Amino acid sequence: MSKTLRIAALAGDGIGPEVMREAIKVLRVAEKKFALSLQITAAAVGWAGIDEAGKALPDATLELCKKSDAILFGSVGLPDRDPTIPKEERPERAALLRLRKEFSLFANLRPVRLSRALAHACPLQADRQGDGIDILVVRELTGGMYFGQPKKTEDLGDGKRRAIDTMVYTTPEIERIAHVGFRAARSRRKRLTSIDKANVLENGILWREVVTQVGKEYPDVALEHMFVDNGAMQLMLRPTQFDVMLCENMFGDILSDEAAALAGSLGMLPSASLGTTSGELTFGVYEPAGGTAPDIAGKNLANPLAQILSAAMMLEFSFGEQKAATAIHDAVARVIDDGLRTGDIYSATDPKAKKVGTQEMGTAVAAAISG
Ligand code: IPM
Ligand code: MG
């Protein structure tokens, strides 16, 4: 038996708990097959945290995270309940952004892949899909407008108010995320598109200069710069031109959702948020990029694949368990090939497609690993 890997499982709100259950089901099967030792401990976060302990990130949950090797995160936020508490206490800021900052998770990796079998779920015509879409969005996660100060809404009198968000980046912040992007490109198709708004923003000019400088250390990677508005358009027109897209925080937030739509559904998009590596383990938060989807929560309708693929990324990036991670990826590919579809990726015109619920999908992936 290998070293015990401690995982904090924070399911959160909406569809979080039901997709988390399926991811844990799959992890348990992988654990057995690959002789891992996983200690998975659940804790409350988001509205579940507020209901249980009065805080979106309860102290006990934060303590558990600090004692863990990685965090498997579901999703947080229920917009209907937002008006009941101050904005600073809402789960998105008080739990998710707090965790990113607390653990300095500056590198967010969002792999977008459109498999052949899901070509119909992509909103683009077949001729624009080329030989398949395979993009890695590398998003800076602890800087930019999300965290820059001042950040406030001021009263100007006469019933007028002014809202201020500040976009700030320092050269070291840009350098470290650029290195993550270039290293990722090196392990892929060796193309990096750096996204900025250098025609308008000071931040964009600095971003472009620093990325160009870092790029000199990676002469084998083809670097291209693109304005974010053009990048959004190019994703629709010719997504196959992209390998790695390197983005600051907010541009990456927006473009990764757009790119996810190309992969058929936000329910297919996993993510890893990583800090620096200390010793042999890299601490990270692994979460589906989609939200809580309150409209379908608790109905066994949600697609658990993004959560399951996030668990696979955790095995790979935090624990170096490449074989187990690959087995989960292969199992997901197999159930898709077999025609299993949750509602978000179902097409009535596909004769192979079988509509299944959240639990059946998770069980099928688990079975494909052990089988
Ligand atoms: C994401 C989400 C979050 C973000 C929200 C929920 C705060 O959209 O992870 O992409 O904007 O970063
Ligand atoms: Mg987002």
Short mmCIF file of C-alpha atoms and ligand atoms in Angstrom, two decimals:
data_model
loop_
_atom_site.label_atom_id
_atom_site.label_comp_id
_atom_site.label_asym_id
_atom_site.label_seq_id
_atom_site.Cartn_x
_atom_site.Cartn_y
_atom_site.Cartn_z
CA MET A 1 0.00 0.00 0.00
CA SER A 2 1.35 3.39 -0.94
CA LYS A 3 1.39 6.55 1.14
CA THR A 4 -2.01 7.72 2.35
CA LEU A 5 -3.27 10.63 0.24
CA ARG A 6 -5.53 12.97 2.17
CA ILE A 7 -8.37 14.50 0.17
CA ALA A 8 -10.79 17.13 1.44
CA ALA A 9 -14.10 16.63 -0.40
CA LEU A 10 -16.07 19.88 -0.40
CA ALA A 11 -19.27 19.19 -2.34
CA GLY A 12 -20.98 22.54 -1.76
CA ASP A 13 -24.32 23.55 -3.20
CA GLY A 14 -26.73 22.75 -6.02
CA ILE A 15 -25.57 19.79 -8.07
CA GLY A 16 -22.29 19.70 -6.10
CA PRO A 17 -23.23 16.85 -3.71
CA GLU A 18 -24.64 14.53 -6.37
CA VAL A 19 -21.73 14.88 -8.80
CA MET A 20 -19.25 14.61 -5.90
CA ARG A 21 -20.83 11.27 -4.92
CA GLU A 22 -20.12 9.91 -8.39
CA ALA A 23 -16.54 11.19 -8.40
CA ILE A 24 -15.90 9.48 -5.06
CA LYS A 25 -17.49 6.29 -6.38
CA VAL A 26 -15.00 6.37 -9.26
CA LEU A 27 -12.06 7.26 -6.99
CA ARG A 28 -12.81 4.30 -4.73
CA VAL A 29 -12.66 1.91 -7.68
CA ALA A 30 -9.42 3.46 -8.93
CA GLU A 31 -8.02 3.22 -5.38
CA LYS A 32 -8.63 -0.51 -5.30
CA LYS A 33 -7.38 -1.20 -8.79
CA PHE A 34 -4.16 0.78 -8.42
CA ALA A 35 -3.51 -0.05 -4.76
CA LEU A 36 -3.75 3.57 -3.64
CA SER A 37 -4.67 4.65 -0.15
CA LEU A 38 -7.12 7.55 -0.23
CA GLN A 39 -8.40 9.21 2.90
CA ILE A 40 -11.43 11.18 1.72
CA THR A 41 -13.02 13.52 4.29
CA ALA A 42 -16.15 15.51 3.52
CA ALA A 43 -16.70 19.04 4.82
CA ALA A 44 -19.25 21.78 4.30
CA VAL A 45 -18.67 24.78 2.03
CA GLY A 46 -20.80 27.45 0.37
CA TRP A 47 -24.40 27.77 1.47
CA ALA A 48 -24.01 24.33 3.01
CA GLY A 49 -21.28 25.89 5.19
CA ILE A 50 -23.45 28.87 6.05
CA ASP A 51 -26.31 26.57 7.05
CA GLU A 52 -24.06 24.30 9.07
CA ALA A 53 -21.63 26.73 10.70
CA GLY A 54 -22.69 30.26 9.74
CA LYS A 55 -19.85 30.80 7.22
CA ALA A 56 -19.30 29.93 3.55
CA LEU A 57 -15.88 28.59 4.51
CA PRO A 58 -16.32 27.27 8.06
CA ASP A 59 -13.17 27.23 10.24
CA ALA A 60 -13.34 23.44 10.51
CA THR A 61 -13.42 23.15 6.72
CA LEU A 62 -10.40 25.44 6.31
CA GLU A 63 -8.54 23.44 8.97
CA LEU A 64 -9.31 20.21 7.12
CA CYS A 65 -8.06 21.75 3.84
CA LYS A 66 -4.80 22.77 5.51
CA LYS A 67 -4.27 19.21 6.70
CA SER A 68 -5.07 17.70 3.30
CA ASP A 69 -2.90 16.99 0.26
CA ALA A 70 -5.56 18.19 -2.20
CA ILE A 71 -9.09 19.54 -2.30
CA LEU A 72 -11.79 18.02 -4.48
CA PHE A 73 -14.31 20.80 -4.80
CA GLY A 74 -17.90 20.64 -6.08
CA SER A 75 -19.52 24.02 -6.68
CA VAL A 76 -20.85 26.88 -4.59
CA GLY A 77 -23.38 29.67 -4.93
CA LEU A 78 -27.18 29.92 -4.96
CA PRO A 79 -28.06 33.30 -6.48
CA ASP A 80 -31.60 33.19 -5.08
CA ARG A 81 -30.24 33.34 -1.54
CA ASP A 82 -27.67 36.09 -2.23
CA PRO A 83 -29.86 39.02 -1.15
CA THR A 84 -30.03 37.55 2.37
CA ILE A 85 -26.35 38.24 3.22
CA PRO A 86 -23.69 40.91 2.47
CA LYS A 87 -21.77 40.41 -0.79
CA GLU A 88 -18.45 39.79 0.98
CA GLU A 89 -19.96 36.80 2.79
CA ARG A 90 -21.40 35.12 -0.30
CA PRO A 91 -19.87 31.75 -1.22
CA GLU A 92 -18.15 32.86 -4.45
CA ARG A 93 -16.05 35.43 -2.62
CA ALA A 94 -15.94 34.05 0.92
CA ALA A 95 -15.24 30.43 -0.01
CA LEU A 96 -14.00 29.96 -3.57
CA LEU A 97 -11.89 33.12 -4.03
CA ARG A 98 -10.76 32.84 -0.41
CA LEU A 99 -9.44 29.30 -0.97
CA ARG A 100 -7.65 30.36 -4.16
CA LYS A 101 -5.94 33.18 -2.29
CA GLU A 102 -5.32 31.27 0.95
CA PHE A 103 -3.42 28.53 -0.87
CA SER A 104 -1.90 30.82 -3.56
CA LEU A 105 -3.47 28.78 -6.35
CA PHE A 106 -2.29 31.01 -9.16
CA ALA A 107 -2.42 28.50 -12.01
CA ASN A 108 -5.77 27.31 -13.28
CA LEU A 109 -5.73 24.63 -15.99
CA ARG A 110 -8.89 24.01 -18.00
CA PRO A 111 -8.55 21.36 -20.68
CA VAL A 112 -11.21 21.54 -23.38
CA ARG A 113 -11.51 18.47 -25.57
CA LEU A 114 -14.23 17.67 -28.06
CA SER A 115 -14.34 13.93 -28.63
CA ARG A 116 -15.54 12.56 -31.98
CA ALA A 117 -18.53 10.91 -30.32
CA LEU A 118 -19.78 14.28 -29.04
CA ALA A 119 -19.32 16.18 -32.32
CA HIS A 120 -23.08 16.76 -32.50
CA ALA A 121 -23.08 18.51 -29.09
CA CYS A 122 -20.64 21.14 -30.40
CA PRO A 123 -22.44 24.25 -31.63
CA LEU A 124 -20.04 24.57 -34.59
CA GLN A 125 -20.52 22.89 -37.95
CA ALA A 126 -18.40 19.82 -38.62
CA ASP A 127 -16.06 21.61 -41.04
CA ARG A 128 -15.06 24.05 -38.29
CA GLN A 129 -14.26 21.20 -35.88
CA GLY A 130 -11.41 19.97 -38.10
CA ASP A 131 -9.75 16.88 -36.67
CA GLY A 132 -11.08 17.68 -33.22
CA ILE A 133 -10.77 20.48 -30.69
CA ASP A 134 -8.12 20.17 -28.00
CA ILE A 135 -7.33 23.37 -26.12
CA LEU A 136 -5.79 23.98 -22.73
CA VAL A 137 -6.81 27.27 -21.17
CA VAL A 138 -4.17 28.36 -18.64
CA ARG A 139 -5.79 31.03 -16.51
CA GLU A 140 -4.05 33.21 -13.92
CA LEU A 141 -6.17 32.82 -10.80
CA THR A 142 -5.04 35.04 -7.94
CA GLY A 143 -4.50 38.44 -9.55
CA GLY A 144 -6.11 40.93 -11.90
CA MET A 145 -9.53 42.46 -11.36
CA TYR A 146 -10.72 39.71 -9.06
CA PHE A 147 -8.40 40.73 -6.27
CA GLY A 148 -7.00 44.19 -7.11
CA GLN A 149 -7.53 46.98 -4.58
CA PRO A 150 -9.35 49.31 -4.31
CA LYS A 151 -12.50 47.29 -4.85
CA LYS A 152 -15.58 49.05 -3.57
CA THR A 153 -18.80 50.89 -4.27
CA GLU A 154 -18.89 54.52 -3.13
CA ASP A 155 -21.79 56.79 -2.42
CA LEU A 156 -21.50 60.00 -4.40
CA GLY A 157 -24.57 61.64 -2.90
CA ASP A 158 -27.67 62.64 -4.89
CA GLY A 159 -28.54 58.95 -5.19
CA LYS A 160 -25.47 58.36 -7.35
CA ARG A 161 -22.91 55.65 -6.68
CA ARG A 162 -19.58 54.66 -8.20
CA ALA A 163 -18.20 51.09 -8.40
CA ILE A 164 -14.45 50.51 -8.62
CA ASP A 165 -12.56 47.34 -9.47
CA THR A 166 -8.84 47.49 -10.02
CA MET A 167 -6.81 45.45 -12.47
CA VAL A 168 -3.30 44.86 -11.14
CA TYR A 169 -0.47 42.58 -12.22
CA THR A 170 3.17 42.57 -11.21
CA THR A 171 5.92 41.13 -13.40
CA PRO A 172 6.55 38.12 -11.09
CA GLU A 173 2.85 37.22 -11.21
CA ILE A 174 2.90 37.27 -15.01
CA GLU A 175 6.21 35.42 -15.20
CA ARG A 176 5.14 32.46 -13.06
CA ILE A 177 1.88 31.86 -14.95
CA ALA A 178 3.71 32.29 -18.28
CA HIS A 179 6.13 29.52 -17.25
CA VAL A 180 3.16 27.25 -16.48
CA GLY A 181 1.73 28.01 -19.92
CA PHE A 182 4.98 27.43 -21.81
CA ARG A 183 5.72 24.20 -19.94
CA ALA A 184 2.23 22.93 -20.73
CA ALA A 185 2.65 23.85 -24.41
CA ARG A 186 5.95 21.99 -24.46
CA SER A 187 4.17 18.79 -23.39
CA ARG A 188 1.47 19.31 -26.03
CA ARG A 189 1.57 20.71 -29.58
CA LYS A 190 4.09 23.47 -28.76
CA ARG A 191 1.90 26.45 -29.57
CA LEU A 192 1.02 29.16 -27.07
CA THR A 193 -1.44 31.97 -27.72
CA SER A 194 -1.15 34.72 -25.14
CA ILE A 195 -4.36 36.69 -24.69
CA ASP A 196 -4.34 40.37 -23.71
CA LYS A 197 -5.84 43.77 -24.41
CA ALA A 198 -2.55 45.55 -25.05
CA ASN A 199 -4.23 48.09 -27.35
CA VAL A 200 -6.10 49.61 -24.39
CA LEU A 201 -4.86 48.36 -21.02
CA GLU A 202 -1.58 49.10 -19.22
CA ASN A 203 -1.91 45.57 -17.88
CA GLY A 204 -2.12 44.26 -21.43
CA ILE A 205 1.11 45.98 -22.46
CA LEU A 206 3.00 44.63 -19.45
CA TRP A 207 1.48 41.16 -19.94
CA ARG A 208 2.65 41.06 -23.56
CA GLU A 209 6.17 42.27 -22.72
CA VAL A 210 6.68 39.80 -19.89
CA VAL A 211 5.24 36.83 -21.79
CA THR A 212 7.50 37.64 -24.76
CA GLN A 213 10.50 37.76 -22.43
CA VAL A 214 9.65 34.44 -20.75
CA GLY A 215 9.05 32.94 -24.21
CA LYS A 216 12.74 33.37 -25.04
CA GLU A 217 13.42 30.51 -22.61
CA TYR A 218 11.14 28.28 -24.68
CA PRO A 219 12.41 28.61 -28.27
CA ASP A 220 10.70 25.32 -29.18
CA VAL A 221 7.25 26.80 -28.42
CA ALA A 222 5.63 29.01 -31.06
CA LEU A 223 4.32 32.12 -29.30
CA GLU A 224 1.54 34.26 -30.70
CA HIS A 225 -0.18 37.27 -29.09
CA MET A 226 -3.87 37.90 -29.59
CA PHE A 227 -6.28 40.58 -28.37
CA VAL A 228 -9.00 39.08 -26.21
CA ASP A 229 -11.86 40.24 -28.44
CA ASN A 230 -10.25 38.61 -31.45
CA GLY A 231 -9.52 35.51 -29.34
CA ALA A 232 -13.23 35.19 -28.50
CA MET A 233 -14.04 35.42 -32.20
CA GLN A 234 -11.30 33.02 -33.31
CA LEU A 235 -12.59 30.40 -30.86
CA MET A 236 -15.84 30.39 -32.82
CA LEU A 237 -14.32 30.66 -36.28
CA ARG A 238 -11.31 28.35 -36.10
CA PRO A 239 -10.86 26.74 -32.68
CA THR A 240 -8.42 24.17 -34.05
CA GLN A 241 -5.72 26.86 -34.33
CA PHE A 242 -5.35 26.88 -30.53
CA ASP A 243 -3.18 24.64 -28.38
CA VAL A 244 -2.51 26.52 -25.11
CA MET A 245 -4.34 29.80 -24.46
CA LEU A 246 -2.61 31.84 -21.74
CA CYS A 247 -4.96 34.33 -20.05
CA GLU A 248 -5.11 36.71 -17.13
CA ASN A 249 -7.81 35.98 -14.55
CA MET A 250 -10.95 37.57 -16.00
CA PHE A 251 -10.20 36.92 -19.66
CA GLY A 252 -9.55 33.29 -18.74
CA ASP A 253 -12.84 33.09 -16.85
CA ILE A 254 -14.74 34.27 -19.90
CA LEU A 255 -12.84 32.43 -22.63
CA SER A 256 -12.83 29.12 -20.73
CA ASP A 257 -16.64 29.11 -20.62
CA GLU A 258 -16.74 29.91 -24.31
CA ALA A 259 -14.25 27.15 -25.06
CA ALA A 260 -16.22 24.73 -22.87
CA ALA A 261 -19.29 25.26 -25.02
CA LEU A 262 -17.23 23.99 -27.95
CA ALA A 263 -16.65 20.75 -26.06
CA GLY A 264 -20.37 20.12 -25.97
CA SER A 265 -21.19 21.21 -22.46
CA LEU A 266 -19.87 22.96 -19.39
CA GLY A 267 -20.62 19.62 -17.70
CA MET A 268 -17.59 18.15 -19.45
CA LEU A 269 -14.99 20.68 -18.30
CA PRO A 270 -12.74 19.79 -15.34
CA SER A 271 -10.16 22.10 -13.84
CA ALA A 272 -7.08 22.14 -11.66
CA SER A 273 -6.01 25.16 -9.62
CA LEU A 274 -2.42 24.77 -8.56
CA GLY A 275 0.05 26.53 -6.33
CA THR A 276 3.75 25.98 -6.16
CA THR A 277 5.13 22.50 -5.61
CA SER A 278 6.62 21.80 -2.22
CA GLY A 279 8.41 18.51 -1.78
CA GLU A 280 6.87 15.83 -3.96
CA LEU A 281 3.26 17.02 -3.83
CA THR A 282 1.61 19.97 -5.53
CA PHE A 283 -1.32 21.28 -3.56
CA GLY A 284 -4.38 21.94 -5.65
CA VAL A 285 -8.11 22.49 -5.79
CA TYR A 286 -9.87 20.38 -8.40
CA GLU A 287 -13.31 21.40 -9.52
CA PRO A 288 -15.69 21.30 -12.45
CA ALA A 289 -15.78 24.66 -14.22
CA GLY A 290 -19.59 24.64 -14.38
CA GLY A 291 -21.66 26.09 -11.60
CA THR A 292 -24.24 24.80 -9.11
CA ALA A 293 -27.06 24.56 -11.70
CA PRO A 294 -29.80 24.96 -9.03
CA ASP A 295 -32.53 24.36 -11.63
CA ILE A 296 -31.54 20.71 -12.04
CA ALA A 297 -30.08 20.07 -8.56
CA GLY A 298 -31.21 16.97 -6.70
CA LYS A 299 -32.94 15.52 -9.78
CA ASN A 300 -30.27 13.05 -10.89
CA LEU A 301 -29.93 15.04 -14.13
CA ALA A 302 -26.48 16.64 -13.75
CA ASN A 303 -23.51 15.47 -15.79
CA PRO A 304 -20.93 14.13 -13.29
CA LEU A 305 -18.12 13.81 -15.86
CA ALA A 306 -16.49 17.19 -15.17
CA GLN A 307 -16.28 16.27 -11.46
CA ILE A 308 -14.96 12.80 -12.28
CA LEU A 309 -12.36 14.24 -14.69
CA SER A 310 -11.39 16.77 -12.00
CA ALA A 311 -10.68 13.83 -9.69
CA ALA A 312 -8.48 12.37 -12.45
CA MET A 313 -6.58 15.66 -12.69
CA MET A 314 -6.05 15.51 -8.92
CA LEU A 315 -4.51 12.04 -9.18
CA GLU A 316 -2.23 13.29 -11.95
CA PHE A 317 -1.13 16.73 -10.77
CA SER A 318 -1.18 16.48 -6.98
CA PHE A 319 -0.35 12.80 -6.51
CA GLY A 320 1.60 11.85 -9.63
CA GLU A 321 -0.65 8.78 -10.05
CA GLN A 322 -0.58 8.94 -13.83
CA LYS A 323 -1.84 5.37 -14.41
CA ALA A 324 -4.93 5.82 -12.27
CA ALA A 325 -5.62 9.20 -13.91
CA THR A 326 -5.33 7.71 -17.39
CA ALA A 327 -7.62 4.84 -16.40
CA ILE A 328 -10.32 7.34 -15.41
CA HIS A 329 -9.88 9.31 -18.65
CA ASP A 330 -10.12 6.10 -20.67
CA ALA A 331 -13.19 4.97 -18.73
CA VAL A 332 -14.93 8.29 -19.44
CA ALA A 333 -14.05 7.98 -23.13
CA ARG A 334 -15.44 4.44 -23.15
CA VAL A 335 -18.84 5.31 -21.64
CA ILE A 336 -19.13 8.19 -24.11
CA ASP A 337 -18.27 5.83 -26.96
CA ASP A 338 -20.87 3.40 -25.62
CA GLY A 339 -23.45 6.14 -26.08
CA LEU A 340 -24.20 7.05 -22.45
CA ARG A 341 -25.45 10.62 -22.27
CA THR A 342 -26.76 12.90 -19.57
CA GLY A 343 -29.28 15.45 -20.82
CA ASP A 344 -26.73 18.17 -21.56
CA ILE A 345 -24.89 16.03 -24.13
CA TYR A 346 -27.84 14.01 -25.41
CA SER A 347 -28.98 14.21 -29.00
CA ALA A 348 -32.16 12.46 -30.12
CA THR A 349 -30.75 12.13 -33.64
CA ASP A 350 -27.81 10.01 -32.48
CA PRO A 351 -29.01 6.38 -32.77
CA LYS A 352 -26.37 5.17 -30.28
CA ALA A 353 -27.28 7.68 -27.57
CA LYS A 354 -28.80 6.34 -24.33
CA LYS A 355 -30.06 8.96 -21.90
CA VAL A 356 -28.88 8.27 -18.35
CA GLY A 357 -28.96 10.01 -14.99
CA THR A 358 -26.11 11.26 -12.83
CA GLN A 359 -25.84 8.01 -10.86
CA GLU A 360 -25.92 5.67 -13.85
CA MET A 361 -23.21 7.71 -15.53
CA GLY A 362 -20.96 7.50 -12.45
CA THR A 363 -21.62 3.79 -12.02
CA ALA A 364 -20.79 3.17 -15.68
CA VAL A 365 -17.46 5.01 -15.43
CA ALA A 366 -16.62 3.08 -12.25
CA ALA A 367 -17.49 -0.20 -13.97
CA ALA A 368 -15.38 0.72 -17.00
CA ILE A 369 -12.35 1.14 -14.73
CA SER A 370 -12.71 -2.14 -12.91
CA GLY A 371 -13.77 -4.04 -16.06
C1 IPM B 1 -15.07 29.99 -12.38
C2 IPM B 1 -16.29 30.66 -11.80
C3 IPM B 1 -15.83 31.57 -10.67
C4 IPM B 1 -14.88 32.59 -11.23
C5 IPM B 1 -17.00 32.26 -9.91
C6 IPM B 1 -18.00 31.26 -9.38
C7 IPM B 1 -16.49 33.14 -8.81
O1 IPM B 1 -16.96 31.35 -12.79
O2 IPM B 1 -14.36 29.27 -11.64
O3 IPM B 1 -14.82 30.15 -13.57
O4 IPM B 1 -15.31 33.62 -11.77
O5 IPM B 1 -13.67 32.37 -11.16
MG MG B 2 -16.23 31.07 -14.72
#
